[in-house]
PDB file of C-alpha atoms in Angstrom:
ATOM      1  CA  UNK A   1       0.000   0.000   0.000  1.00 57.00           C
ATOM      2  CA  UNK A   2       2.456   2.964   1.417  1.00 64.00           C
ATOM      3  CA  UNK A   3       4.410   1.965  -2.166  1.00 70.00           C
ATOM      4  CA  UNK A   4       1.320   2.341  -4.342  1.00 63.00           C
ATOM      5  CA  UNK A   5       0.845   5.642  -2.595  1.00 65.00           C
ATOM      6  CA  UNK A   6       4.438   6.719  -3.363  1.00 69.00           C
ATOM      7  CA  UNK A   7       3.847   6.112  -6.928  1.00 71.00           C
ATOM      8  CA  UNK A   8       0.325   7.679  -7.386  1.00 68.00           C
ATOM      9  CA  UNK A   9       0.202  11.027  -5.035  1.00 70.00           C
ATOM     10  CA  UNK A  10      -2.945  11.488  -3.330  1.00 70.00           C
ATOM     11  CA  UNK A  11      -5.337  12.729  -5.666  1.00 70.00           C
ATOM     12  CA  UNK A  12      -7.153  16.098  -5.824  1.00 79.00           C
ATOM     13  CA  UNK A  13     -10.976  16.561  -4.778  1.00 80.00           C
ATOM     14  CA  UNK A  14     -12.026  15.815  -8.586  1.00 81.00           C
ATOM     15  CA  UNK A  15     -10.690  12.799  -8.733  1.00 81.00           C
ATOM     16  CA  UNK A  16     -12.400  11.476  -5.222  1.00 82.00           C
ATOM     17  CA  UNK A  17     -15.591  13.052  -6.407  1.00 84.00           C
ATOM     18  CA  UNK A  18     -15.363  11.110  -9.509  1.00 85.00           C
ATOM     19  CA  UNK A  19     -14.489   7.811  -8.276  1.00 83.00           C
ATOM     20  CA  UNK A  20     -17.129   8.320  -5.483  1.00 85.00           C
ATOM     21  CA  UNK A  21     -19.846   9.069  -8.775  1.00 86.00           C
ATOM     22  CA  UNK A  22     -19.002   6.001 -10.282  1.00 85.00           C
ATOM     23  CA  UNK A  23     -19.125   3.954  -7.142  1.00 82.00           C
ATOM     24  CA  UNK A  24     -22.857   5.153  -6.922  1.00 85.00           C
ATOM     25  CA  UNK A  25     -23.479   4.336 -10.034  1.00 86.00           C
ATOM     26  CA  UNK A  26     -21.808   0.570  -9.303  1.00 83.00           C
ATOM     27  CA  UNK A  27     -23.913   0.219  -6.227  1.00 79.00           C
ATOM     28  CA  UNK A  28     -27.038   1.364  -8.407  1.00 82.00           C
ATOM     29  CA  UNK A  29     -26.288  -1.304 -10.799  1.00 84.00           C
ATOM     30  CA  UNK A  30     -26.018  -3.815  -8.689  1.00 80.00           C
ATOM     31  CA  UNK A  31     -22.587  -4.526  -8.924  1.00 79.00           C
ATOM     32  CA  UNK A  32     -20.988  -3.301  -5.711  1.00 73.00           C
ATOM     33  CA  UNK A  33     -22.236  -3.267  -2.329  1.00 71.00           C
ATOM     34  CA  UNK A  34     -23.127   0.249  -0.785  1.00 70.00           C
ATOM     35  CA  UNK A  35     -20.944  -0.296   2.410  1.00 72.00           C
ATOM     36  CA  UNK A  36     -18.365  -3.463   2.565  1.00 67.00           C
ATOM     37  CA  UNK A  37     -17.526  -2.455   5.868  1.00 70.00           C
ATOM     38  CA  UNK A  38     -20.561  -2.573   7.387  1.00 70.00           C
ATOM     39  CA  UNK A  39     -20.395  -6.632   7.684  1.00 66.00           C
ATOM     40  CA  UNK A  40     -17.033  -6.609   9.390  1.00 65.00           C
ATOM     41  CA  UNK A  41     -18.898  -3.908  11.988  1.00 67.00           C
ATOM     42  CA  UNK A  42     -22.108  -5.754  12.748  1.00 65.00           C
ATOM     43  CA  UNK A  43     -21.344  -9.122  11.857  1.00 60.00           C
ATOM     44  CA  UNK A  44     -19.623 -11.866  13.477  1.00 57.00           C
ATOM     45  CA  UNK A  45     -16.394 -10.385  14.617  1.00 54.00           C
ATOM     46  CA  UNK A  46     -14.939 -14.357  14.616  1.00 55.00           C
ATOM     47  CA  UNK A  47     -12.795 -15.764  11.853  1.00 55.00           C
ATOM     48  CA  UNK A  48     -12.003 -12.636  10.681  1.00 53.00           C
ATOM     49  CA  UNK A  49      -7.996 -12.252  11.944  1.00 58.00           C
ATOM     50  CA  UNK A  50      -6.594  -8.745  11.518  1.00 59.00           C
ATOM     51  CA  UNK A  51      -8.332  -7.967   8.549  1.00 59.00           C
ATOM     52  CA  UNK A  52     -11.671  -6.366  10.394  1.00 54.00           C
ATOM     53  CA  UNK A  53      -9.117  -4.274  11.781  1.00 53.00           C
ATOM     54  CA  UNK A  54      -8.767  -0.754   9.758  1.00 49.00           C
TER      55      UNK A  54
END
């Protein structure tokens, strides 16, 4: 991660307003789900390891 983010700076407001446009328009198709995180919040904090972590 910290080396993808050395080669790609963070990006301006335009960018993260685009991406977050075309997210919607994933989760409207069907094709993403609206919050990923929201399993590793509610749901069964087992079998999970470090990864609910973050």
């Amino acid at each position: 991660a910290k080396r993808l983010r050395q080669r790609f700076p963070d990006p301006g407001p335009a960018a993260q307003a685009a991406v977050r446009a075309f997210h919607r328009r994933a989760v409207q198709a069907g094709l993403v789900h609206p919050d990923p995180w929201r399993r590793l919040r509610e749901g069964s904090r087992r079998r999970r390891g470090c990864r609910q972590r973050g």
